[in-house]
Amino acid sequence: MLYIKILRSPYAHALIEEIDTSEAERVPGVKLVLTYKNTPRNIHTTAGQGWPEPSPYDTFMFDYKVRFVGDKVAAVAAESEEIAQKALKLIKVRYRKLQAVLAAVDALKEDAPVIHEEPEIKGAYNPSKNLAAHIDVKIGDVQKGFEESDVVMERTYETQYVQQTPIEPHVAISYLDEYGRIVIRTSTQVPFHVRRIVAMMLGIPVSKVRVIKPRIGGGFGTKQEIVVEGICAFVTLKTGRPARLLYTREEEFVSSTTRHPMKITMKLGAKKDGALHAISMYVLSNTGAYGSHALTVASNAGSKSLPLYNRAPHVEFVADVVYTNLPVSGAFRGYGAPQAYAAVEQAIDEMSYEVGLSPVEFRKKNHIVTGETSPIFRALGEGREGVTQYIRSCALDELIEKGMKEIGWDAKFGKHIRNKSKVRGVGMAILMQGSSIPLIDMGAATLKLNEDGSFNLLYGGTDLGTGLDTISAQIVAETLGVKPEQVIVYASDTDLTPFDVGAYASSGTIISGGAVLNAALKIKEQILDVAREMLEELDAGSLVLEDGCVKSLATGRSVTLSEIAHHSLYVSNLHQIIASGSMVSPYSPPPFAAHFAEVEVDEDTGVVTPVKYVAALDCGTAINPILIKGQIMGAVAQGIGFALTEEFIFDDTGRVANAGFMNYKIPSVRDMPEIVPIIVETYEPAGVYGSKAVAEINMNGPLPTIANAIYDAVGIRIQKSPFTPEKVLKALRAKAGKVTK
């Protein structure tokens, strides 16, 4: 096996005027050195999304221009990592430094340097103005709506660069099979998208590439990116040798992907009675050096938040997504919604005080309910027009009531409970998300019956620690009357399993699971047909499939699944009982949540300590309550990090100064408050067995919930996250009229 190491750019923006790899190539054990000079110049996107990808094509395997500190310059494939690392140091590069854009607001200035001027670029909105994407959606007449409002309020909020930090960094192994095809084993959320994009990068047919996703150590969106696979596969293609490319933790921070930082301006108009009348939302999103997920994440910021407050007849959503010379932004759990709710739910809280209603009353008066819709659903999809949705299951009021009771809202809200320098407060937020991308996401599954009554399930869904393989086995077991352990699950192999878009958009259960259900329903009919022949039963309606047997309600006779399998394979009308099913949904039924937090603010130090966190969730039918509670708690933990501690710190050259766990603080178990997950079941007609999504929605809540609790405790609003002690102290001193530097 060859080991690959990447030479990274030390500059945020520069042209490579000369690159000399000759000395590196002479190092014993070095087999290949790659640069823009000897690799395919096939423009592509690294975003693992359905074809045609809505993200701009603005990336090459290697380019003669670098666009952020950490961008790819060259790669060495050698007999060991140590040899490869030694050779990297011998590559001589002469750069011509260019002026860099290190802030999103600077990218739109008239004299801003152009980051992408390559003639091959496709799909970017206006690269000459550093605009990767632009969105402009209007419902009603927003200006008129504000004029008609009794109370108008405008606020701006800003979220920061954060990284997904999966346990396992990006890693891939590639090799040639006995037919000369490239096989890639990779830590990915999107094996079928990897296959398509790697084939595009290398300029070879899709049929020459096989992608296998083994058990992996998490993803959270950053593995929805084709980051390491193309280079790894190209090394194998050129050398005939197996190859391995593993990112260091520093590379994972800087050179994979991050969450899009956003600056969001909310303008709300309301009537005297508290009814929202007009909403304007402007998003300035920083996609970094390349436009991965640029359009779709920004779209999601509006489409997943604005329909929650559907009573306002006048709504405007505008977004500019800009290129900068900073690390690449991409997919991250919540996919634009956490940034949006950071703004929306703080603005809603602030408006509740303006109109004289409690935060609870104001939300109850204005949130969407069962039977209603929002024009935003149709106007704003993920990068294209959406689909009209009507809410058919929503337990928001019950979620609010249960959350209030658990947190002790009535006894704590507005009470400013003090213990010396420490003051406690409570805050809340309500949330919605989606379950898949309607009429775009598709998954498929194949199921077959074995002689002993077990089943082989082959499906394209991607379990990255979410429990999707377990859920899929449960769906088969529930449908066919067997135990989950009788279902042998094999997933995510582009040669052997049917197509699936992959693990994103909270689509696992509704799309992958829906395909599994459809396959199981088809195979059930085949099983009953054979059983009817064996039992000499004319009335198919009298047969039931349960406990591993088909029973006749008319005669009481039964046959086991094992006997049915033997009959079909060896006795009569010989055939394999097997079926395939696909799933694409015209609906994206939203899960709903109500979050409540109690925090303690130390006025002497500025430290904010979450004391208790309550997350009440309506996810339809709870197929696996233990997995659901794990998903809730994991999302809340990530959200607390987003709210309080996590952020990239850049120096004035655009270099990330804290690319490691020593200086980038993710919460540990010691930092966690008491987390109380509450599941309120509804039945969603569009879901599998009445279920809705779980994985992303609870990431959206902690930042605004904690922000609102800080305000309840000490009366300060911090418009830019995270809420570090320094920012809290500065705001407290400003409130007290003290001068701060």
PDB file of C-alpha atoms in Angstrom, residues 266-427:
ATOM      1  CA  MET A 266     -34.227  39.816  10.934  1.00  0.00           C
ATOM      2  CA  LYS A 267     -36.929  42.456  10.621  1.00  0.00           C
ATOM      3  CA  LEU A 268     -40.284  41.652  12.211  1.00  0.00           C
ATOM      4  CA  GLY A 269     -43.572  43.502  12.127  1.00  0.00           C
ATOM      5  CA  ALA A 270     -46.459  42.694  14.449  1.00  0.00           C
ATOM      6  CA  LYS A 271     -49.922  43.969  15.334  1.00  0.00           C
ATOM      7  CA  LYS A 272     -50.823  45.236  18.815  1.00  0.00           C
ATOM      8  CA  ASP A 273     -52.375  41.878  19.692  1.00  0.00           C
ATOM      9  CA  GLY A 274     -49.083  40.095  18.978  1.00  0.00           C
ATOM     10  CA  ALA A 275     -49.947  38.688  15.554  1.00  0.00           C
ATOM     11  CA  LEU A 276     -46.919  38.636  13.271  1.00  0.00           C
ATOM     12  CA  HIS A 277     -47.661  40.590  10.112  1.00  0.00           C
ATOM     13  CA  ALA A 278     -44.359  40.844   8.214  1.00  0.00           C
ATOM     14  CA  ILE A 279     -41.025  39.011   8.307  1.00  0.00           C
ATOM     15  CA  SER A 280     -37.868  39.918   6.428  1.00  0.00           C
ATOM     16  CA  MET A 281     -34.766  37.738   6.618  1.00  0.00           C
ATOM     17  CA  TYR A 282     -31.462  38.627   4.969  1.00  0.00           C
ATOM     18  CA  VAL A 283     -28.631  36.083   5.075  1.00  0.00           C
ATOM     19  CA  LEU A 284     -25.005  36.799   4.244  1.00  0.00           C
ATOM     20  CA  SER A 285     -23.387  33.367   4.104  1.00  0.00           C
ATOM     21  CA  ASN A 286     -19.663  32.677   3.856  1.00  0.00           C
ATOM     22  CA  THR A 287     -18.935  29.628   1.697  1.00  0.00           C
ATOM     23  CA  GLY A 288     -15.177  30.036   2.013  1.00  0.00           C
ATOM     24  CA  ALA A 289     -12.846  29.305  -0.872  1.00  0.00           C
ATOM     25  CA  TYR A 290     -15.183  26.967  -2.783  1.00  0.00           C
ATOM     26  CA  GLY A 291     -18.932  26.837  -3.264  1.00  0.00           C
ATOM     27  CA  SER A 292     -19.702  23.458  -1.764  1.00  0.00           C
ATOM     28  CA  HIS A 293     -23.382  23.366  -0.662  1.00  0.00           C
ATOM     29  CA  ALA A 294     -23.442  27.164  -1.068  1.00  0.00           C
ATOM     30  CA  LEU A 295     -26.924  27.503  -2.554  1.00  0.00           C
ATOM     31  CA  THR A 296     -28.640  24.674  -0.715  1.00  0.00           C
ATOM     32  CA  VAL A 297     -27.484  25.514   2.820  1.00  0.00           C
ATOM     33  CA  ALA A 298     -28.612  29.116   2.376  1.00  0.00           C
ATOM     34  CA  SER A 299     -31.931  27.946   0.924  1.00  0.00           C
ATOM     35  CA  ASN A 300     -32.406  25.664   3.891  1.00  0.00           C
ATOM     36  CA  ALA A 301     -31.858  28.548   6.292  1.00  0.00           C
ATOM     37  CA  GLY A 302     -35.078  30.066   4.999  1.00  0.00           C
ATOM     38  CA  SER A 303     -37.100  26.997   4.093  1.00  0.00           C
ATOM     39  CA  LYS A 304     -36.673  25.264   7.455  1.00  0.00           C
ATOM     40  CA  SER A 305     -37.333  28.287   9.676  1.00  0.00           C
ATOM     41  CA  LEU A 306     -39.761  30.726   8.051  1.00  0.00           C
ATOM     42  CA  PRO A 307     -42.696  28.302   7.623  1.00  0.00           C
ATOM     43  CA  LEU A 308     -42.759  27.842  11.406  1.00  0.00           C
ATOM     44  CA  TYR A 309     -44.312  31.319  11.696  1.00  0.00           C
ATOM     45  CA  ASN A 310     -46.715  31.026   8.794  1.00  0.00           C
ATOM     46  CA  ARG A 311     -49.351  33.481  10.042  1.00  0.00           C
ATOM     47  CA  ALA A 312     -47.454  36.495   8.681  1.00  0.00           C
ATOM     48  CA  PRO A 313     -48.916  37.267   5.213  1.00  0.00           C
ATOM     49  CA  HIS A 314     -45.847  39.229   4.103  1.00  0.00           C
ATOM     50  CA  VAL A 315     -42.503  37.397   4.024  1.00  0.00           C
ATOM     51  CA  GLU A 316     -39.196  38.127   2.346  1.00  0.00           C
ATOM     52  CA  PHE A 317     -36.090  35.929   2.207  1.00  0.00           C
ATOM     53  CA  VAL A 318     -32.905  37.174   0.556  1.00  0.00           C
ATOM     54  CA  ALA A 319     -29.509  35.498   0.714  1.00  0.00           C
ATOM     55  CA  ASP A 320     -26.073  36.243  -0.677  1.00  0.00           C
ATOM     56  CA  VAL A 321     -23.515  33.447  -0.472  1.00  0.00           C
ATOM     57  CA  VAL A 322     -20.009  34.781  -0.972  1.00  0.00           C
ATOM     58  CA  TYR A 323     -16.598  33.350  -1.692  1.00  0.00           C
ATOM     59  CA  THR A 324     -13.782  34.289   0.717  1.00  0.00           C
ATOM     60  CA  ASN A 325     -10.197  33.109   1.173  1.00  0.00           C
ATOM     61  CA  LEU A 326     -11.083  31.085   4.245  1.00  0.00           C
ATOM     62  CA  PRO A 327     -11.718  27.344   4.804  1.00  0.00           C
ATOM     63  CA  VAL A 328     -14.474  25.703   2.798  1.00  0.00           C
ATOM     64  CA  SER A 329     -17.959  25.602   4.278  1.00  0.00           C
ATOM     65  CA  GLY A 330     -20.173  22.622   3.600  1.00  0.00           C
ATOM     66  CA  ALA A 331     -22.833  20.389   5.095  1.00  0.00           C
ATOM     67  CA  PHE A 332     -23.177  20.190   8.875  1.00  0.00           C
ATOM     68  CA  ARG A 333     -26.017  18.670  10.886  1.00  0.00           C
ATOM     69  CA  GLY A 334     -28.992  21.013  10.559  1.00  0.00           C
ATOM     70  CA  TYR A 335     -27.704  22.312   7.221  1.00  0.00           C
ATOM     71  CA  GLY A 336     -28.356  26.039   7.567  1.00  0.00           C
ATOM     72  CA  ALA A 337     -31.208  25.703  10.041  1.00  0.00           C
ATOM     73  CA  PRO A 338     -29.047  26.098  13.192  1.00  0.00           C
ATOM     74  CA  GLN A 339     -27.767  29.440  11.903  1.00  0.00           C
ATOM     75  CA  ALA A 340     -31.286  30.479  10.906  1.00  0.00           C
ATOM     76  CA  TYR A 341     -32.858  29.552  14.233  1.00  0.00           C
ATOM     77  CA  ALA A 342     -30.053  31.345  16.063  1.00  0.00           C
ATOM     78  CA  ALA A 343     -31.490  34.481  14.484  1.00  0.00           C
ATOM     79  CA  VAL A 344     -35.191  33.657  14.189  1.00  0.00           C
ATOM     80  CA  GLU A 345     -35.722  32.401  17.730  1.00  0.00           C
ATOM     81  CA  GLN A 346     -33.773  35.226  19.321  1.00  0.00           C
ATOM     82  CA  ALA A 347     -35.711  37.772  17.241  1.00  0.00           C
ATOM     83  CA  ILE A 348     -39.018  36.109  18.147  1.00  0.00           C
ATOM     84  CA  ASP A 349     -38.034  36.275  21.810  1.00  0.00           C
ATOM     85  CA  GLU A 350     -37.130  39.944  21.541  1.00  0.00           C
ATOM     86  CA  MET A 351     -40.380  40.737  19.722  1.00  0.00           C
ATOM     87  CA  SER A 352     -42.420  39.007  22.414  1.00  0.00           C
ATOM     88  CA  TYR A 353     -41.133  41.586  24.910  1.00  0.00           C
ATOM     89  CA  GLU A 354     -41.857  44.415  22.443  1.00  0.00           C
ATOM     90  CA  VAL A 355     -45.530  43.419  22.074  1.00  0.00           C
ATOM     91  CA  GLY A 356     -45.983  42.652  25.772  1.00  0.00           C
ATOM     92  CA  LEU A 357     -46.508  38.907  25.560  1.00  0.00           C
ATOM     93  CA  SER A 358     -44.510  36.183  27.239  1.00  0.00           C
ATOM     94  CA  PRO A 359     -42.158  34.212  24.954  1.00  0.00           C
ATOM     95  CA  VAL A 360     -44.486  31.228  25.332  1.00  0.00           C
ATOM     96  CA  GLU A 361     -47.693  33.119  24.519  1.00  0.00           C
ATOM     97  CA  PHE A 362     -46.159  34.886  21.522  1.00  0.00           C
ATOM     98  CA  ARG A 363     -44.972  31.623  19.979  1.00  0.00           C
ATOM     99  CA  LYS A 364     -48.260  29.842  20.601  1.00  0.00           C
ATOM    100  CA  LYS A 365     -50.121  32.682  18.920  1.00  0.00           C
ATOM    101  CA  ASN A 366     -48.015  32.573  15.762  1.00  0.00           C
ATOM    102  CA  HIS A 367     -46.707  29.065  15.079  1.00  0.00           C
ATOM    103  CA  ILE A 368     -47.973  26.732  12.363  1.00  0.00           C
ATOM    104  CA  VAL A 369     -50.475  23.996  13.307  1.00  0.00           C
ATOM    105  CA  THR A 370     -51.907  20.812  11.804  1.00  0.00           C
ATOM    106  CA  GLY A 371     -53.828  21.409   8.574  1.00  0.00           C
ATOM    107  CA  GLU A 372     -51.961  24.588   7.676  1.00  0.00           C
ATOM    108  CA  THR A 373     -49.307  25.331   5.080  1.00  0.00           C
ATOM    109  CA  SER A 374     -46.890  28.100   4.217  1.00  0.00           C
ATOM    110  CA  PRO A 375     -46.194  29.543   0.766  1.00  0.00           C
ATOM    111  CA  ILE A 376     -42.481  29.296   1.641  1.00  0.00           C
ATOM    112  CA  PHE A 377     -42.675  25.517   1.229  1.00  0.00           C
ATOM    113  CA  ARG A 378     -43.298  25.881  -2.494  1.00  0.00           C
ATOM    114  CA  ALA A 379     -41.305  29.049  -3.087  1.00  0.00           C
ATOM    115  CA  LEU A 380     -38.103  27.881  -1.444  1.00  0.00           C
ATOM    116  CA  GLY A 381     -36.695  24.394  -1.925  1.00  0.00           C
ATOM    117  CA  GLU A 382     -33.072  23.314  -1.658  1.00  0.00           C
ATOM    118  CA  GLY A 383     -31.599  25.196  -4.576  1.00  0.00           C
ATOM    119  CA  ARG A 384     -34.745  25.058  -6.670  1.00  0.00           C
ATOM    120  CA  GLU A 385     -38.492  25.544  -6.314  1.00  0.00           C
ATOM    121  CA  GLY A 386     -39.943  23.561  -3.441  1.00  0.00           C
ATOM    122  CA  VAL A 387     -43.090  21.469  -3.047  1.00  0.00           C
ATOM    123  CA  THR A 388     -46.367  22.520  -1.427  1.00  0.00           C
ATOM    124  CA  GLN A 389     -46.653  20.934   2.014  1.00  0.00           C
ATOM    125  CA  TYR A 390     -49.559  20.713   4.418  1.00  0.00           C
ATOM    126  CA  ILE A 391     -48.854  19.916   8.047  1.00  0.00           C
ATOM    127  CA  ARG A 392     -50.534  16.634   8.896  1.00  0.00           C
ATOM    128  CA  SER A 393     -48.984  16.047  12.306  1.00  0.00           C
ATOM    129  CA  CYS A 394     -47.854  18.687  14.786  1.00  0.00           C
ATOM    130  CA  ALA A 395     -47.724  18.474  18.584  1.00  0.00           C
ATOM    131  CA  LEU A 396     -46.017  21.818  19.210  1.00  0.00           C
ATOM    132  CA  ASP A 397     -48.403  23.039  21.914  1.00  0.00           C
ATOM    133  CA  GLU A 398     -48.060  19.759  23.802  1.00  0.00           C
ATOM    134  CA  LEU A 399     -44.288  19.916  23.422  1.00  0.00           C
ATOM    135  CA  ILE A 400     -44.292  23.428  24.858  1.00  0.00           C
ATOM    136  CA  GLU A 401     -46.447  22.434  27.810  1.00  0.00           C
ATOM    137  CA  LYS A 402     -44.363  19.369  28.666  1.00  0.00           C
ATOM    138  CA  GLY A 403     -41.122  21.312  28.281  1.00  0.00           C
ATOM    139  CA  MET A 404     -42.364  24.152  30.484  1.00  0.00           C
ATOM    140  CA  LYS A 405     -43.364  21.731  33.200  1.00  0.00           C
ATOM    141  CA  GLU A 406     -40.061  19.843  33.127  1.00  0.00           C
ATOM    142  CA  ILE A 407     -37.892  22.991  33.270  1.00  0.00           C
ATOM    143  CA  GLY A 408     -40.091  24.638  35.921  1.00  0.00           C
ATOM    144  CA  TRP A 409     -40.813  27.627  33.701  1.00  0.00           C
ATOM    145  CA  ASP A 410     -43.525  29.306  35.763  1.00  0.00           C
ATOM    146  CA  ALA A 411     -41.407  29.237  38.920  1.00  0.00           C
ATOM    147  CA  LYS A 412     -38.192  30.447  37.232  1.00  0.00           C
ATOM    148  CA  PHE A 413     -38.975  32.728  34.272  1.00  0.00           C
ATOM    149  CA  GLY A 414     -38.272  36.359  35.086  1.00  0.00           C
ATOM    150  CA  LYS A 415     -37.208  35.568  38.662  1.00  0.00           C
ATOM    151  CA  HIS A 416     -33.430  36.190  38.261  1.00  0.00           C
ATOM    152  CA  ILE A 417     -32.608  33.674  40.983  1.00  0.00           C
ATOM    153  CA  ARG A 418     -29.255  34.729  42.476  1.00  0.00           C
ATOM    154  CA  ASN A 419     -26.533  32.974  44.451  1.00  0.00           C
ATOM    155  CA  LYS A 420     -23.838  35.611  45.114  1.00  0.00           C
ATOM    156  CA  SER A 421     -22.397  36.496  41.684  1.00  0.00           C
ATOM    157  CA  LYS A 422     -24.295  33.754  39.887  1.00  0.00           C
ATOM    158  CA  VAL A 423     -27.718  34.415  38.399  1.00  0.00           C
ATOM    159  CA  ARG A 424     -30.052  31.860  36.856  1.00  0.00           C
ATOM    160  CA  GLY A 425     -32.513  32.267  34.020  1.00  0.00           C
ATOM    161  CA  VAL A 426     -34.558  30.156  31.637  1.00  0.00           C
ATOM    162  CA  GLY A 427     -35.063  30.385  27.889  1.00  0.00           C
TER     163      GLY A 427
END
